[in-house]
Short mmCIF file of C-alpha atoms in Angstrom, two decimals:
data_model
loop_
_atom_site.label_atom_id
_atom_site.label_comp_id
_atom_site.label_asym_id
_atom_site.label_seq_id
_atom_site.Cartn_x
_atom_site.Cartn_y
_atom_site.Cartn_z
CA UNK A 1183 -2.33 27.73 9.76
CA UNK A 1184 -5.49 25.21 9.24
CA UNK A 1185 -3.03 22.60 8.88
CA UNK A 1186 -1.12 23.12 12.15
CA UNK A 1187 -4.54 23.70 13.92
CA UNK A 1188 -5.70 20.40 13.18
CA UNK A 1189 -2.55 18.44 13.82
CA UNK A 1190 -2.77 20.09 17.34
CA UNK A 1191 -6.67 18.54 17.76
CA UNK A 1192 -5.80 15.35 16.98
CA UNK A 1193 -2.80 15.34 19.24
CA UNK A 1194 -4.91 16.91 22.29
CA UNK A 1195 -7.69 14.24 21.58
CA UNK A 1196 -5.26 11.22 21.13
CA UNK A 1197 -3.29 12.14 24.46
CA UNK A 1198 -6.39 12.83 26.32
CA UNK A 1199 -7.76 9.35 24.91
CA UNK A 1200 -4.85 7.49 26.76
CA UNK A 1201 -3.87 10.07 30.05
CA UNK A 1202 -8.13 9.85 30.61
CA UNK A 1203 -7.49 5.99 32.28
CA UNK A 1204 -4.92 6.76 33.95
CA UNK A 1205 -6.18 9.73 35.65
CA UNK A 1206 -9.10 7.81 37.32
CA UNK A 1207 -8.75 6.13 40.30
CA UNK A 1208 -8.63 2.45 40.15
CA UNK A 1209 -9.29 0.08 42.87
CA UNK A 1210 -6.66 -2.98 43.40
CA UNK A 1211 -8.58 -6.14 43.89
CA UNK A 1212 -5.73 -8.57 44.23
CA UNK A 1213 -5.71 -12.37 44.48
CA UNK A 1214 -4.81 -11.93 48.46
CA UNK A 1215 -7.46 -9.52 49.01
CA UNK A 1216 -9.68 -12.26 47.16
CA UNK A 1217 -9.39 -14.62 49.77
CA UNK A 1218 -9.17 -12.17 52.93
CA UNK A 1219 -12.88 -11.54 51.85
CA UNK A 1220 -13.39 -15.64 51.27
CA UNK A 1221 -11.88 -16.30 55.04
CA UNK A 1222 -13.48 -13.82 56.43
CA UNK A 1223 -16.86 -14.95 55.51
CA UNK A 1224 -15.96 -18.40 56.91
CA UNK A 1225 -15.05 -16.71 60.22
CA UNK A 1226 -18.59 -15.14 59.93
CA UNK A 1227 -19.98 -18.89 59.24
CA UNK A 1228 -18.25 -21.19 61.83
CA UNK A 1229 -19.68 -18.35 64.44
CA UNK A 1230 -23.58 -18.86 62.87
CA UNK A 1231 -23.36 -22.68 62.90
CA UNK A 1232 -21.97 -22.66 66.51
CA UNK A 1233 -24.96 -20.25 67.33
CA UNK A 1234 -27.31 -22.74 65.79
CA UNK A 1235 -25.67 -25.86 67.38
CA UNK A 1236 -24.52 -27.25 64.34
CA UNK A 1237 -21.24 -27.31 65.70
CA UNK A 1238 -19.84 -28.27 69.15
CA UNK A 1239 -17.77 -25.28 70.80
CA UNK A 1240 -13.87 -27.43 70.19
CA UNK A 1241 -15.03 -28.05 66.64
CA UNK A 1242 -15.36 -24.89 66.35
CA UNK A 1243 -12.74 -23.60 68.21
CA UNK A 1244 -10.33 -26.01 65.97
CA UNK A 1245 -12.06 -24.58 62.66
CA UNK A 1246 -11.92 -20.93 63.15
CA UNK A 1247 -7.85 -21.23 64.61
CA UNK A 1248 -7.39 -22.93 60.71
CA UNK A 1249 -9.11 -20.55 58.85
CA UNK A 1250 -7.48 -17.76 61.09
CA UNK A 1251 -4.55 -19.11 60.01
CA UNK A 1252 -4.95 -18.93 56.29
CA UNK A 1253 -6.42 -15.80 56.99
CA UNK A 1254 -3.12 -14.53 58.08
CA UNK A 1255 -0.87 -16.20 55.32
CA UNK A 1256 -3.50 -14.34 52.79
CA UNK A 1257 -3.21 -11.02 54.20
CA UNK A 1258 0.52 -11.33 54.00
CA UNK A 1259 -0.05 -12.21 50.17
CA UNK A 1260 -2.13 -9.18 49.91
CA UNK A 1261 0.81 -7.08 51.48
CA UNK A 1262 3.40 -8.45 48.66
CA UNK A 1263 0.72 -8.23 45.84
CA UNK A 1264 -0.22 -4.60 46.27
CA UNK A 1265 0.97 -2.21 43.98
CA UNK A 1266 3.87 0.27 45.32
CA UNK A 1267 2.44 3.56 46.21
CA UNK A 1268 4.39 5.94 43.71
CA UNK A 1269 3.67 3.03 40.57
CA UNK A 1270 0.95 4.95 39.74
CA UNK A 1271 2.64 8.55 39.41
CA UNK A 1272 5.55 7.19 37.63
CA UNK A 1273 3.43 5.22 34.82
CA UNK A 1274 1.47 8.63 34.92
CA UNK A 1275 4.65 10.62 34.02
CA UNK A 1276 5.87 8.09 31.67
CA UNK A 1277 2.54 8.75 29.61
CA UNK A 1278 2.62 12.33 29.34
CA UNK A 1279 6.15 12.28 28.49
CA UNK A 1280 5.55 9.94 25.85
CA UNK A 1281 2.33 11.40 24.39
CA UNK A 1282 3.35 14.54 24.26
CA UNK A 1283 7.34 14.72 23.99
CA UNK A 1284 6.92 12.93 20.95
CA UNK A 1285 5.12 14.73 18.80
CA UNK A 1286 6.74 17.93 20.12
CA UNK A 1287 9.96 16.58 19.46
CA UNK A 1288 8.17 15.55 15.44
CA UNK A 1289 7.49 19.24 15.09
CA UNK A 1290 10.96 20.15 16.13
CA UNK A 1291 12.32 17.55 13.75
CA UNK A 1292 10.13 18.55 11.20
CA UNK A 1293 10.64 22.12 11.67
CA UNK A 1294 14.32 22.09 11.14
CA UNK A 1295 14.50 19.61 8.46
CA UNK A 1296 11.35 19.55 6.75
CA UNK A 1297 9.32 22.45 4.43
CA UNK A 1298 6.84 23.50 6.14
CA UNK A 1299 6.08 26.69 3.99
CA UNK A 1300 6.53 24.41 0.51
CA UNK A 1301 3.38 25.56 -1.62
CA UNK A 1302 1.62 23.17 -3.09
CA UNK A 1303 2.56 22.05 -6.41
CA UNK A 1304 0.36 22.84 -8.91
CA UNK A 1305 -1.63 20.58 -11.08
CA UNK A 1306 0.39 21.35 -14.24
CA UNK A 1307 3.67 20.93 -12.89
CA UNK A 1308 3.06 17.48 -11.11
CA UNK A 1309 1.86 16.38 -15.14
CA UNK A 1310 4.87 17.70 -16.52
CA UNK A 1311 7.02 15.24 -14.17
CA UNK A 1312 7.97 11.42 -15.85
CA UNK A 1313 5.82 8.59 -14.79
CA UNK A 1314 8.67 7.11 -12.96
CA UNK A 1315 8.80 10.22 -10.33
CA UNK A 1316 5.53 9.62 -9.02
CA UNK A 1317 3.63 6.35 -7.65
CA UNK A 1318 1.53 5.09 -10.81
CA UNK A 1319 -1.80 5.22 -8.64
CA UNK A 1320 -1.18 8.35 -7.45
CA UNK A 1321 -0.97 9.46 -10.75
CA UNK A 1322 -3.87 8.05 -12.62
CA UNK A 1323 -5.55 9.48 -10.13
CA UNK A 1324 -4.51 12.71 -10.88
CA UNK A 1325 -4.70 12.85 -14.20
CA UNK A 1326 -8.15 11.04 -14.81
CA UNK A 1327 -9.52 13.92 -12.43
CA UNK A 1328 -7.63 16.67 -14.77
CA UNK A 1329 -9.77 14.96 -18.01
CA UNK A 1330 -13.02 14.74 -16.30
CA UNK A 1331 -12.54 18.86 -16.17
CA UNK A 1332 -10.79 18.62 -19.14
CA UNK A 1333 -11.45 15.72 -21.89
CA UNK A 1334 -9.74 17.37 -24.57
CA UNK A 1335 -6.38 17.46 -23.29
CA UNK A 1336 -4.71 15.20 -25.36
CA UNK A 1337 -1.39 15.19 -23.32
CA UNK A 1338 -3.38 13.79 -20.63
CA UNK A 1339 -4.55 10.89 -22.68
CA UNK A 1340 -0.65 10.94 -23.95
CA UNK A 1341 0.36 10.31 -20.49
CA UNK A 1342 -2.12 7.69 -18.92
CA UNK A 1343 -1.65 5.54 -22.08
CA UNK A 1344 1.32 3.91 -21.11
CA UNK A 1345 0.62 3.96 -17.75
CA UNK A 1346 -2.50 1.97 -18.47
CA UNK A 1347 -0.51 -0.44 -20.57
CA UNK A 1348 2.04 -1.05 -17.82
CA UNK A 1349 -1.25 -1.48 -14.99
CA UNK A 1350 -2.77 -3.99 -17.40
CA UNK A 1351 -5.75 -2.09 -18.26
CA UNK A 1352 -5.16 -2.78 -21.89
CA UNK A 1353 -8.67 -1.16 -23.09
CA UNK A 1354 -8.05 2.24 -21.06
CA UNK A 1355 -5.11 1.90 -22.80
CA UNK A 1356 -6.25 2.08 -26.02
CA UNK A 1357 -8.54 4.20 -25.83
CA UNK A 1358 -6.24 6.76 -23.85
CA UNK A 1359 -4.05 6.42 -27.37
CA UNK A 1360 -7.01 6.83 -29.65
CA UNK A 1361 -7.79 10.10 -28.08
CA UNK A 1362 -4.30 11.17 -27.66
CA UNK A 1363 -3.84 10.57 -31.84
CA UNK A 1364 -6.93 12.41 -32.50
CA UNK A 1365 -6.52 15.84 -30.32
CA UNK A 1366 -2.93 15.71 -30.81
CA UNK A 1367 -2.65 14.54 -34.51
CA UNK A 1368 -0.98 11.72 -36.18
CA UNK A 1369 2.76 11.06 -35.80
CA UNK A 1370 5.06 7.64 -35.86
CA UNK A 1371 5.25 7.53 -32.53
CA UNK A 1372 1.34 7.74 -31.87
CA UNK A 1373 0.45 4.95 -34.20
CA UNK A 1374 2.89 2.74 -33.51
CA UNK A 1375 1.93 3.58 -29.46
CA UNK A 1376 -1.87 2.52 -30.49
CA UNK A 1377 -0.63 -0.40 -32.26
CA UNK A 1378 0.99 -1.79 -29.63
CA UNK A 1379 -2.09 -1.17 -27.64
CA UNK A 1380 -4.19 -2.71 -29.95
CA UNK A 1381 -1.49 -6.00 -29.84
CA UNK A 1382 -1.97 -6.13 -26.24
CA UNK A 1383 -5.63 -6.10 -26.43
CA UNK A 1384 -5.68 -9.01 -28.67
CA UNK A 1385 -3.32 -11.29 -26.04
CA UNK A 1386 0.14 -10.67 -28.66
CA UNK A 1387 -1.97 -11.04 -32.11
CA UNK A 1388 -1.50 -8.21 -34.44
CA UNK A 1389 -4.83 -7.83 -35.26
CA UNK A 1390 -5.65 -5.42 -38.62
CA UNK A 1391 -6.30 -2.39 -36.61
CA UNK A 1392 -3.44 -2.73 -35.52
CA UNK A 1393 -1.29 -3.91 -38.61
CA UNK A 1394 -2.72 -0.63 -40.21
CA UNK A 1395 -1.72 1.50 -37.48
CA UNK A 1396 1.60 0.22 -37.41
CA UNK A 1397 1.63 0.66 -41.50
CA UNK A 1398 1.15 4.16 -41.29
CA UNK A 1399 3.52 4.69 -38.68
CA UNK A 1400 6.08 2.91 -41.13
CA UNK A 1401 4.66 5.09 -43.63
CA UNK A 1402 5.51 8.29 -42.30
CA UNK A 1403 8.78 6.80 -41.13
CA UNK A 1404 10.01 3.80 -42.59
CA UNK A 1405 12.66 3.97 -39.57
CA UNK A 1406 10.39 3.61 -36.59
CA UNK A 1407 11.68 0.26 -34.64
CA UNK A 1408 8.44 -0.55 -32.40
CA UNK A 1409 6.34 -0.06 -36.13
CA UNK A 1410 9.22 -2.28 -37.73
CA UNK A 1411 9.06 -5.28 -34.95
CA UNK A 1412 5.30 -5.49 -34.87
CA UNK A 1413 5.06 -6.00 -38.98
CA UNK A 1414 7.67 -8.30 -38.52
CA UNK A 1415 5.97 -9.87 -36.07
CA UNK A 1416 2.98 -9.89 -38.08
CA UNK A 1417 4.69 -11.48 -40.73
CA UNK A 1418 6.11 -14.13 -39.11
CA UNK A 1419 2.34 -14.81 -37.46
CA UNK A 1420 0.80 -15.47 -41.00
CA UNK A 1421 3.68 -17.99 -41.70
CA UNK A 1422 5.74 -15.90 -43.40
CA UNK A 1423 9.00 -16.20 -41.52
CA UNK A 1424 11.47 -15.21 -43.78
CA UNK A 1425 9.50 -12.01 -44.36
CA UNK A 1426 10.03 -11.41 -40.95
CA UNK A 1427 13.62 -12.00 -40.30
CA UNK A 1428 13.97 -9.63 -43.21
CA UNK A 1429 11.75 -6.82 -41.39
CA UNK A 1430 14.12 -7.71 -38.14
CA UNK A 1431 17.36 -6.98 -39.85
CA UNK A 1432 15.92 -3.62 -40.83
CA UNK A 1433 15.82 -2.83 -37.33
CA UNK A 1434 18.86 -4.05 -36.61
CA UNK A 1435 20.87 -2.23 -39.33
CA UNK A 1436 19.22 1.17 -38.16
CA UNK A 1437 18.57 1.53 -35.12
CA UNK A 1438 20.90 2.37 -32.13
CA UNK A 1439 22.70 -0.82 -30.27
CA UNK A 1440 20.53 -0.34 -27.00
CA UNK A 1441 17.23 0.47 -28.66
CA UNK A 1442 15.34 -2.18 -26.83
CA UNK A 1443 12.97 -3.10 -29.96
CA UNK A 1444 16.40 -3.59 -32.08
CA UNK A 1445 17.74 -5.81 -29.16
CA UNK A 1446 13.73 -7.50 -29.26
CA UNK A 1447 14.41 -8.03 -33.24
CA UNK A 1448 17.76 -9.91 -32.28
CA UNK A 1449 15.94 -12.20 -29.66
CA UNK A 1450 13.24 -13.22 -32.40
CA UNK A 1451 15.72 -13.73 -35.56
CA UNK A 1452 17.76 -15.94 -32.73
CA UNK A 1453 14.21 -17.94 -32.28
CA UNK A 1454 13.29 -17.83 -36.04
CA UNK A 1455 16.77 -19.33 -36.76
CA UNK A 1456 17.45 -21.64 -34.40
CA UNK A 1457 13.44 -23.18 -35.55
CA UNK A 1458 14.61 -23.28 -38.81
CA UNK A 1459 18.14 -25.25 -37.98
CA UNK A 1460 16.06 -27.73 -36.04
CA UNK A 1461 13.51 -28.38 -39.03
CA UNK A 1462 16.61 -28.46 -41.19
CA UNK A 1463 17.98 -31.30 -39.04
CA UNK A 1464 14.84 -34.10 -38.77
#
């Protein structure tokens, strides 16, 4: 009820705002009536100087016939330049139609179409929903207000982590995976997510931090393909290149065909070789 109470203010103050001109009335100064006034006062001139006997009476018979003249082409002007006498009314009507048919006919539109008497979603359920359903700002938002209230909620931290990652705030990011490993405990899939954070952080260098988090996740499963590719990539960082083609083909005989770290391993065995061939050739 609040809700439709204000929409109807701001409707009633934003037609008033424009009907309030146009109920006031306006004189029309045009360019005719302009010089009416300017030939008039000439009239009014010729008759003072002829008074004064700055002017002999045919001068000034031959000046005020000229200026009567123009005085008569300028009130026909006027005539054409005024404004038709129902103008006014009509742009009136054309307002008030406008201002206030259209929202009425939003309501309407709204009314039958929309969901007016939708609750509002509560905070849990708009969490629950994928990052992809929701606009990423909107969303941070959200959730960083949920772990000001609530700083141990490790699926919170769970959730802005990658969403950090993808924004480019690489240290949020980290730490958003820190705290999600700690409140929610260590799995694969944790320290390989703060490894990768950790790679990011250090501009693509698999830093130790991160080569240990990435060994543990391999530890508690030696199948875990974003754990696999970083080592490897770590590998082939320290010069050992062979080492990590060898890490690469590990992901590539286990895991699925469109796993995109398996397809990532194929991409940088492709750039290992074809490094090697050319070396090979000189």
């Amino acid at each position: 009820m609040l809700f439709w109470l204000l929409f109807a203010s701001m409707t009633g103050a934003a037609v008033l705002a424009v009907l309030w001109p146009l109920g006031r009335a306006r004189k029309f100064v045009a360019a005719g009536e302009a010089d009416l006034a300017v030939y008039r006062d000439q009239l009014a001139e010729i008759e003072r100087d002829r008074a004064r006997g700055l002017l002999a009476a045919p001068e000034a018979e031959a000046a005020r016939i000229e200026i009567s003249r123009r005085l008569i082409a300028a009130g026909d002007a006027a005539e054409r330049e005024a404004p038709a006498a129902g103008s006014l009314g009509r742009r009136r009507l054309a307002a008030v139609l406008a201002l206030v048919g259209v929202p009425l006919l939003a309501i309407g539109i709204y009314g039958a179409v929309g969901s007016p008497g939708l609750p509002d979603a509560p905070l849990k359920a708009r969490l629950e929903k994928s990052p992809e359903q929701m606009d990423a700002a909107i969303l941070v938002r959200q959730i960083e207000a949920h772990l000001a209230q609530n700083p141990k909620d490790g699926r919170g931290w769970e959730l802005l982590g990658p969403i950090y990652l993808g924004m480019g705030r690489v240290a949020d990011a980290v730490q958003a995976r820190a705290n999600a490993l700690q409140l929610l405990g260590a799995t694969p899939a944790r320290e390989a997510d703060l490894g990768e954070a950790l790679v990011a952080q250090a501009d693509g260098i698999v830093s130790a931090d991160a080569h240990a988090a990435f060994e543990r996740a391999r530890t508690q499963d030696s199948t875990n393909a974003k754990a696999l590719f970083f080592l490897g990539l770590a590998a082939e960082q320290d010069g050992r290149a062979a080492d990590a083609v060898a890490i690469w083909h590990e992901i590539e005989a286990r895991a699925a065909l469109g796993d995109p770290w398996r397809i990532a391993a194929m991409r940088r065995i492709a750039r290992v070789e074809a490094a090697n061939a050319g070396q090979g050739k000189r």
